[in-house]
Short mmCIF file of C-alpha atoms (C1' of nucleotides) in Angstrom, two decimals:
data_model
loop_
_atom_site.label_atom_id
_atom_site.label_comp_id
_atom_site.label_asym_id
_atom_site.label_seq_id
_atom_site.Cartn_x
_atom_site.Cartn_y
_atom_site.Cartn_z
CA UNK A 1 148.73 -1.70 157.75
CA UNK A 2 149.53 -1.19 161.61
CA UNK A 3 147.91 -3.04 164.25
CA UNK A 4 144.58 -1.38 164.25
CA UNK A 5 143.16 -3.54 161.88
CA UNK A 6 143.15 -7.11 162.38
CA UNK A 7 142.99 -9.38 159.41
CA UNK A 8 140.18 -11.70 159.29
CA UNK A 9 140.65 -15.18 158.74
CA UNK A 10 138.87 -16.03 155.51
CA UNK A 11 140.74 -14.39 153.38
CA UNK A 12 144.10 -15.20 152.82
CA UNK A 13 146.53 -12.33 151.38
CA UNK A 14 147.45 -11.67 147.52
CA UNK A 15 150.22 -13.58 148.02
CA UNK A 16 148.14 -16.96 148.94
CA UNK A 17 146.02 -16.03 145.78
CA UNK A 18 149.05 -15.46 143.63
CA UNK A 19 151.23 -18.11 144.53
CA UNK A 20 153.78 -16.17 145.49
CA UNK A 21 155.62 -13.45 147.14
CA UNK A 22 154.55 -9.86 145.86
CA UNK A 23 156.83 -9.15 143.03
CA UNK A 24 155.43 -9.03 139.44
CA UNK A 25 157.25 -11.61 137.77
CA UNK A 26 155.63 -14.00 139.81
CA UNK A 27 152.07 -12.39 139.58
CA UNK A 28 150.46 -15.52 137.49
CA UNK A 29 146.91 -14.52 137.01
CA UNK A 30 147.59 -12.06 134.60
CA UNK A 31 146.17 -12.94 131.63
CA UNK A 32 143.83 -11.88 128.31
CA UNK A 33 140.44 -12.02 128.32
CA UNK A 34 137.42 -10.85 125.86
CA UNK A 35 136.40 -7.20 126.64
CA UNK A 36 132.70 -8.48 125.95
CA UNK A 37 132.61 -10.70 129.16
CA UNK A 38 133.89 -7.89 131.53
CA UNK A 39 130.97 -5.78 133.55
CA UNK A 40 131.22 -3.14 135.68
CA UNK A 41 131.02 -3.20 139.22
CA UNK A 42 127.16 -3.47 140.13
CA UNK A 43 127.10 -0.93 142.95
CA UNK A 44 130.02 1.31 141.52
CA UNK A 45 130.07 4.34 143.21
CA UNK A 46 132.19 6.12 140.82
CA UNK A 47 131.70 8.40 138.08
CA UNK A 48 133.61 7.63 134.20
CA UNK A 49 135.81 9.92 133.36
CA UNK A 50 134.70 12.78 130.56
CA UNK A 51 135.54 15.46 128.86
CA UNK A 52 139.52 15.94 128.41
CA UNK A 53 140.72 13.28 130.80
CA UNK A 54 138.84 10.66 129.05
CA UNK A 55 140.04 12.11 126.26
CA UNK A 56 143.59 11.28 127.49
CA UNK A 57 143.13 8.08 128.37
CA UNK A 58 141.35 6.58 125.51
CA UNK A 59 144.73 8.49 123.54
CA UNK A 60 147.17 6.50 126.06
CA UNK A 61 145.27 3.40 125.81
CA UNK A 62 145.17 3.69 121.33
CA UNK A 63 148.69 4.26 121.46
CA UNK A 64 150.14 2.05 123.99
CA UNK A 65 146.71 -0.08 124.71
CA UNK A 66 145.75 -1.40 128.42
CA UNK A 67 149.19 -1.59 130.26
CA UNK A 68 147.85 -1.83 133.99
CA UNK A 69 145.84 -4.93 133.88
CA UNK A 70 142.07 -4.55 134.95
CA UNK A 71 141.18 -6.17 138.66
CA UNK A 72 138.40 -8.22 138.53
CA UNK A 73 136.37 -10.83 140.50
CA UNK A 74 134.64 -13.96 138.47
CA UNK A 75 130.98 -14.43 138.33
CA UNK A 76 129.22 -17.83 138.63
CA UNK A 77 127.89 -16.80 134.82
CA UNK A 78 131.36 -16.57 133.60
CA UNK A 79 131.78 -13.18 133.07
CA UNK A 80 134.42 -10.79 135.21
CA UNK A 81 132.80 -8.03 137.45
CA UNK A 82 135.64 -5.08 137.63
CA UNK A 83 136.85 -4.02 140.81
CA UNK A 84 139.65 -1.79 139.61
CA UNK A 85 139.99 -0.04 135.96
CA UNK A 86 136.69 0.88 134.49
CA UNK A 87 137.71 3.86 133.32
CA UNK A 88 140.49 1.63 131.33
CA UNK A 89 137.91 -0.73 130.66
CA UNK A 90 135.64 1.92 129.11
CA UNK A 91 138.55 3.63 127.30
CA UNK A 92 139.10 0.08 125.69
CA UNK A 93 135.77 -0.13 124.48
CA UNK A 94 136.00 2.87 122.87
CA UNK A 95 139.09 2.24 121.23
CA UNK A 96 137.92 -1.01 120.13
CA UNK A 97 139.73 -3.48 122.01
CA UNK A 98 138.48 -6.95 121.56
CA UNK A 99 141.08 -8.48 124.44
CA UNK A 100 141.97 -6.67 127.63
CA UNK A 101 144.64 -8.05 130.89
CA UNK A 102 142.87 -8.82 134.30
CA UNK A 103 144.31 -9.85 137.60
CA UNK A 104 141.81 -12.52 138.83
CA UNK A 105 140.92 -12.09 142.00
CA UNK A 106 139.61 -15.14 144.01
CA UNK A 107 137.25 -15.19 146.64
CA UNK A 108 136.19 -12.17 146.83
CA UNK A 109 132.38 -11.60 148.43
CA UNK A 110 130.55 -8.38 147.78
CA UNK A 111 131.43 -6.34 151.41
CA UNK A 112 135.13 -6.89 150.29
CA UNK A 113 134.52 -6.36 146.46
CA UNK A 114 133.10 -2.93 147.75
CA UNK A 115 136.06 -2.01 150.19
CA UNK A 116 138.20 -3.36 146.99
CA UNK A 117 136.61 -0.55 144.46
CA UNK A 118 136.53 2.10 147.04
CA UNK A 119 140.61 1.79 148.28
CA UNK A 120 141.62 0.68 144.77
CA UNK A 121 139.93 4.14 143.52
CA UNK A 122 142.08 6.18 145.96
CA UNK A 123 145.58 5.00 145.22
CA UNK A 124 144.56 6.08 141.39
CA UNK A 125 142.81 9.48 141.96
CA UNK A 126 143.60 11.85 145.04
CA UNK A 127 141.03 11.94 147.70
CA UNK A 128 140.28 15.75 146.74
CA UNK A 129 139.26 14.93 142.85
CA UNK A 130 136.72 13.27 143.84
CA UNK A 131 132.97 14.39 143.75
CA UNK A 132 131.35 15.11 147.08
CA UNK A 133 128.84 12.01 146.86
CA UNK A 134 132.06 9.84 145.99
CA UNK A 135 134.25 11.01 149.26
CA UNK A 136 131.02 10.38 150.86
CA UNK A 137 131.23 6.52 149.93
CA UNK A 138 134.85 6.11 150.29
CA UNK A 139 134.55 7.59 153.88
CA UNK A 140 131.66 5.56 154.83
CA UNK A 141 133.24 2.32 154.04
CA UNK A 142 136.28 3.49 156.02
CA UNK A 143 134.00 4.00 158.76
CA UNK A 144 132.57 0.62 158.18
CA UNK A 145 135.95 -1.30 158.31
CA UNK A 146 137.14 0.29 161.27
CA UNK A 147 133.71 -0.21 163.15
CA UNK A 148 134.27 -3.85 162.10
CA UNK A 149 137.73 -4.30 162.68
CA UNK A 150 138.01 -7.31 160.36
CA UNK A 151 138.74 -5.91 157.14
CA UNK A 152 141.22 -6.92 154.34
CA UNK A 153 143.77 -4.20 155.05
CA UNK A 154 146.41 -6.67 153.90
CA UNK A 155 144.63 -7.16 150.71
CA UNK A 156 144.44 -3.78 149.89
CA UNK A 157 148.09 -3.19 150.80
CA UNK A 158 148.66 -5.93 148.61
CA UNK A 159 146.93 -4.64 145.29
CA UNK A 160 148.33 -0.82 146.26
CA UNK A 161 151.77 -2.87 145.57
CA UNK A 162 150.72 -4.43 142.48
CA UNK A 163 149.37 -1.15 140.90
CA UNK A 164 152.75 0.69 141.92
CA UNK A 165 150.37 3.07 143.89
CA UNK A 166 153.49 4.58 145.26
CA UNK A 167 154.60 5.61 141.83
CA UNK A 168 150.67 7.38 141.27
CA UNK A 169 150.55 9.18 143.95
CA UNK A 170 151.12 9.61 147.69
CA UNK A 171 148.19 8.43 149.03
CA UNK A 172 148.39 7.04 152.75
CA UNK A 173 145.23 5.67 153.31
CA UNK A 174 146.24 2.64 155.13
CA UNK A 175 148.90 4.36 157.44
CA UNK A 176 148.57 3.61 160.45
CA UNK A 177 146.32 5.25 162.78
CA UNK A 178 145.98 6.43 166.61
CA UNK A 179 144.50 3.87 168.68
CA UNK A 180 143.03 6.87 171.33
CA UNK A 181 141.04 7.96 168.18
CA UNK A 182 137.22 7.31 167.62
CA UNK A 183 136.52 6.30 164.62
CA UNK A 184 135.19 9.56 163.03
CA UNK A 185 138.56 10.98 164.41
CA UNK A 186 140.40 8.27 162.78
CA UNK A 187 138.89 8.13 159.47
CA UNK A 188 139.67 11.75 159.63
CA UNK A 189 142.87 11.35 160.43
CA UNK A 190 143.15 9.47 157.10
CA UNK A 191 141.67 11.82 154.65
CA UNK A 192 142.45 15.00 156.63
CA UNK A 193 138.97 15.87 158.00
CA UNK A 194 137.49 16.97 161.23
CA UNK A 195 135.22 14.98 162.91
CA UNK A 196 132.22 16.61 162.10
CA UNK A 197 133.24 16.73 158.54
CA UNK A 198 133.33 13.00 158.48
CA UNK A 199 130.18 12.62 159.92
CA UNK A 200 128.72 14.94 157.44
CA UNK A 201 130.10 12.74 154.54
CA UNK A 202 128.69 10.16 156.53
CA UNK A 203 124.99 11.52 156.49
CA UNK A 204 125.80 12.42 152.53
CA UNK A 205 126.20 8.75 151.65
CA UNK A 206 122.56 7.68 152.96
CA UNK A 207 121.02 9.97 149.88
CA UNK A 208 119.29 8.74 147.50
CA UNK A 209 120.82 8.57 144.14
CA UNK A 210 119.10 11.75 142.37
CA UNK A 211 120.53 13.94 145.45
CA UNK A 212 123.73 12.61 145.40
CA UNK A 213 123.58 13.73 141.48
CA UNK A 214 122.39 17.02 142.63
CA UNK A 215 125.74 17.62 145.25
CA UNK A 216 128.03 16.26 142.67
CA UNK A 217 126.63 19.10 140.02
CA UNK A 218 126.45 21.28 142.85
CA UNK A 219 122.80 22.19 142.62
CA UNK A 220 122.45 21.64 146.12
CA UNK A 221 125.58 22.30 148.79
CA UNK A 222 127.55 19.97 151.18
CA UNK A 223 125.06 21.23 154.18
CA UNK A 224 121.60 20.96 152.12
CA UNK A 225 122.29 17.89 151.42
CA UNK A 226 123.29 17.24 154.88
CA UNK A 227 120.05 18.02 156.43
CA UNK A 228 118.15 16.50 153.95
CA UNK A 229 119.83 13.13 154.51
CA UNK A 230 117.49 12.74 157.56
CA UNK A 231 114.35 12.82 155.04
CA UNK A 232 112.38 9.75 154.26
CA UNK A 233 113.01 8.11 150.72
CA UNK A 234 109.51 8.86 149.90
CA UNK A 235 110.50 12.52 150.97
CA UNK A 236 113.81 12.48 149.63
CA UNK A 237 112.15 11.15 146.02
CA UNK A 238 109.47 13.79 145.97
CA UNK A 239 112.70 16.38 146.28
CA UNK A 240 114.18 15.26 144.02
CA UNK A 241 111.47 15.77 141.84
CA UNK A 242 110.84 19.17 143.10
CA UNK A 243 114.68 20.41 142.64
CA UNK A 244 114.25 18.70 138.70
CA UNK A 245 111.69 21.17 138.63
CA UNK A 246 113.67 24.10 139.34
CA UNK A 247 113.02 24.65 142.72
CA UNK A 248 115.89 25.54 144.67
CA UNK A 249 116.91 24.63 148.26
CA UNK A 250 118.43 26.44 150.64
CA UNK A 251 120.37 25.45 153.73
CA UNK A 252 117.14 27.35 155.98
CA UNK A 253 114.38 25.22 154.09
CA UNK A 254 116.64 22.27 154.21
CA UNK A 255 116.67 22.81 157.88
CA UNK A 256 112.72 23.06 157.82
CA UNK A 257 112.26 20.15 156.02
CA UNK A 258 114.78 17.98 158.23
CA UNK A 259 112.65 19.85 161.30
CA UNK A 260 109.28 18.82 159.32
CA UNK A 261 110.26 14.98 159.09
CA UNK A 262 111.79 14.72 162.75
CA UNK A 263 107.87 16.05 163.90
CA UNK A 264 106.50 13.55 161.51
CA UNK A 265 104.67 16.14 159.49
CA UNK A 266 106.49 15.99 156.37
CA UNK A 267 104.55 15.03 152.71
CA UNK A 268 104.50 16.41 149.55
CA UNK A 269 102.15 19.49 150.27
CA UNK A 270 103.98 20.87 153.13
CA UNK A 271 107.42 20.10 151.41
CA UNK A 272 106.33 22.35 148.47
CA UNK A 273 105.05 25.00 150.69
CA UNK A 274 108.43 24.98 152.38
CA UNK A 275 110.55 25.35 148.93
CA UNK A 276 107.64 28.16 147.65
CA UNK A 277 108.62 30.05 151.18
CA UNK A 278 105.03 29.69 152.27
CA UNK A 279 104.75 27.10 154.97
CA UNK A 280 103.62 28.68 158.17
CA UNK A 281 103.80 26.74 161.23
CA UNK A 282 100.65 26.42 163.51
CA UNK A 283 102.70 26.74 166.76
CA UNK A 284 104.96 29.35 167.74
CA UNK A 285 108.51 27.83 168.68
CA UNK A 286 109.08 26.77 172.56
CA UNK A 287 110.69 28.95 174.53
CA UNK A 288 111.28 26.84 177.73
CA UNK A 289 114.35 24.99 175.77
CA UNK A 290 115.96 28.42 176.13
CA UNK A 291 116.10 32.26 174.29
CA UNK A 292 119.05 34.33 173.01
CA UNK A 293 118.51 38.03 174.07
CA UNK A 294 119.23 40.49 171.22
CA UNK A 295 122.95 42.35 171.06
CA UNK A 296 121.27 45.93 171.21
CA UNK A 297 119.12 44.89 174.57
CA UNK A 298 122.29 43.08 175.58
CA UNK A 299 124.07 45.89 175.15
CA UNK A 300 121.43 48.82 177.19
CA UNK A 301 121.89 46.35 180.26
CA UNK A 302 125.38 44.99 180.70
CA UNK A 303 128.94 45.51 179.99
CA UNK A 304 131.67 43.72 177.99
CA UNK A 305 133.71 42.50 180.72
CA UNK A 306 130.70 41.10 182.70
CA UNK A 307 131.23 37.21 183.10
CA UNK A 308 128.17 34.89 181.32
CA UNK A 309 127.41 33.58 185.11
CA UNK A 310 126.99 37.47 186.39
CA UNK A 311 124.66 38.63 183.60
CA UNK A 312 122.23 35.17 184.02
CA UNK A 313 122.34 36.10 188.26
CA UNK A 314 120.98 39.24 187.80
CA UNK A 315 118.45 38.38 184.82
CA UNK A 316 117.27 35.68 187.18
CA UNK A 317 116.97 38.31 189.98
CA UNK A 318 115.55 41.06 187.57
CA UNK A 319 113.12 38.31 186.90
CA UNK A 320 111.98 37.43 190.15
CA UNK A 321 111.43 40.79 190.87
CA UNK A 322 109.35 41.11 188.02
CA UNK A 323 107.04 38.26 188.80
CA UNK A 324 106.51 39.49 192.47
CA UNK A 325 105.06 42.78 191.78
"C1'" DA B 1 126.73 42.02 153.97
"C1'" DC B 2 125.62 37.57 153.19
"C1'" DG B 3 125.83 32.67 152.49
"C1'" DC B 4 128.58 28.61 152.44
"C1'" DT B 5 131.98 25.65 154.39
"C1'" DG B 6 134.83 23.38 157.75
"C1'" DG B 7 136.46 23.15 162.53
"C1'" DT B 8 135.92 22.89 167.54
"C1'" DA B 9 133.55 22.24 171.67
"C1'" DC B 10 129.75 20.66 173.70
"C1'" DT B 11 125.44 17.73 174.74
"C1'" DT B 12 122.85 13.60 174.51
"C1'" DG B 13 121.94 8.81 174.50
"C1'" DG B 14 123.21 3.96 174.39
"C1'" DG B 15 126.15 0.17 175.71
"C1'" DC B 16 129.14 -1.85 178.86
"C1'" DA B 17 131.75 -2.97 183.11
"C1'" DC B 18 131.97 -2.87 187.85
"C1'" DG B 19 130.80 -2.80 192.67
"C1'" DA B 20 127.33 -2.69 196.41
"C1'" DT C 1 119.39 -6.24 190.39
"C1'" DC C 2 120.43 -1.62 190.55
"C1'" DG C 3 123.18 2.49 190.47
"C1'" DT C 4 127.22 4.62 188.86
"C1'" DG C 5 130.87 5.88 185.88
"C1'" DC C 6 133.10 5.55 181.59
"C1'" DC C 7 133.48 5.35 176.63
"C1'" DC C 8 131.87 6.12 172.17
"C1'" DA C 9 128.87 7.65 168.37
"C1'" DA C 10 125.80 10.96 166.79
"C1'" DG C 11 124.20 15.33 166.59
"C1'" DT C 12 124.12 20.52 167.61
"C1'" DA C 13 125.73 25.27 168.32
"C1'" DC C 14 128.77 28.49 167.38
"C1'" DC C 15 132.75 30.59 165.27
"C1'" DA C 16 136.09 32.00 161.66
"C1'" DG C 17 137.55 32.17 156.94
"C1'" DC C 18 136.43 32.69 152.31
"C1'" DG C 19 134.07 33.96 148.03
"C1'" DT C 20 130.48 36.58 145.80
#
DNA sequence: ACGCTGGTACTTGGGCACGA
DNA sequence: TCGTGCCCAAGTACCAGCGT
């Protein structure tokens, strides 16, 4: 990692935990353990696999078993929370493994299990495969770690090393990164995104559960769920329950309901009148904020070539005129 | 034609440093 | 202490491209 980042100090590298320098011979906490006292990661943000590419991999893993040993973290009950490899860990189960090979990881608290699961994630899977609610994670806890500044880069560069990330794929999520950035613009930088789409992945991760569910299966789209993200929980619950239902959501009720909570006036009644389509404001918009002039009155008046600063002189003097008489 | 998506440019508001 | 300017994050408006 480049000099962005700065290593905090209570940490110390893979190395330190190791015992060694980097190379796999001298990895010593590789070892066996019983698949029974493995769990998965409590706040995993990822989905399993299914379908064919589970398929796959509980094939790979009958045939050849687990050959990239499973990251994990201990817990003071004795068991091994999984930071890396619970889709190998579930293809295990289903195979029928009773034994499966960890790298112990020491040390670890939850902020940097959860930076751990997120990086570890990308170097296996491209940032493109994954479901909208997932980027939406990943990206935040970029956004986190740069805001802090103190995050186990070094770790992570580490572990990419250990699980021959280079040989996976070509992710380059810890390049290094332009110090004149912000940190939208640099977490962009990273995955390839604008600014604004970063802090639209950004408002996506601060959904409840059920919507994120809803993105992934694409029952709602990237900007509904967007503008919902500003809803309450209460609010964003009683969606929920009204998109189960079959109501749909578009990205102009979204917009109303976002517009609804911002005023304070949104509950359950008015958020089902909204998704029937029969919500009728008492007040009429403000116009003092500003008004767009239709094209075809636009168009009786003025001229293509007339500059934006001409056309608002002489509606202001049309205007004055008017009020005089 | 329409809706959805992503990008760019812009505005707004808060925090901070600096000088009078 | 206050005013000013700067930086940054968050949000908005608008546009273009694409698929249906």
């Amino acid at each position: 990692m480049g000099n962005l980042l700065q290593t905090s100090k209570k940490l110390t590298s893979l190395n330190d935990i190791f015992g060694g320098t980097n190379d796999e011979q001298n990895v010593k906490s590789v070892t066996k353990v019983d698949i029974n006292k493995l769990i998965a990661f409590s706040k995993h943000p990822f989905k399993l696999y299914e379908g064919a590419r589970l398929d796959d991999m509980v094939r790979s893993v009958k045939e050849l078993g687990v050959l990239t040993p499973i990251l994990v973290r201990k817990l003071d009950n004795g068991n091994y929370e999984i930071l890396s490899g619970h889709n190998r860990w579930n293809a295990a189960k289903m195979v029928g493994l009773s034994e499966v090979p960890i790298y112990l990881l020491e040390d670890i608290n939850d902020e940097e299990a959860m930076l751990i699961v997120t990086e570890t994630n990308l170097i296996q899977r491209s940032f493109n495969d994954l479901l909208p609610s997932e980027r939406a994670c990943v990206i935040a806890q970029h956004h986190e770690a740069l805001k802090c500044q103190g995050k186990r880069f070094d770790l992570l560069e580490d572990i990419k090393r250990l699980l021959n990330a280079d040989e996976i794929n070509n992710s380059d999520t810890f390049d290094l990164i332009d110090q004149k950035q912000n940190s939208r613009e640099k977490v962009g930088s990273v995955y390839d995104l604008s600014s604004g789409a970063v802090a639209r992945y950004l408002r996506v991760n601060v959904l409840s559960d059920k919507l994120k569910n809803f993105l992934d299966d694409a029952v709602i789209g990237l900007y509904v769920a967007v503008s919902i993200s500003y809803l309450s929980n209460d609010n964003q619950e009683y969606l929920a329950g009204f998109i189960d239902s079959g109501k749909k959501v578009d990205i102009e009720k979204a917009n109303k309901l976002k517009e609804l909570q911002k005023a304070g006036k949104l509950n359950e009644i008015n958020m089902a009148k909204v998704l029937d389509g029969t919500y009728k404001p008492h007040k009429k918009k403000s116009i003092l904020k500003g008004y767009k002039i239709k094209s075809k009155v636009m168009k009786k008046y003025f001229q293509e070539e007339q500059s934006e600063d001409e056309v608002e002189s002489i509606i202001e003097k049309a205007l004055e005129l008017y009020f005089k008489q």
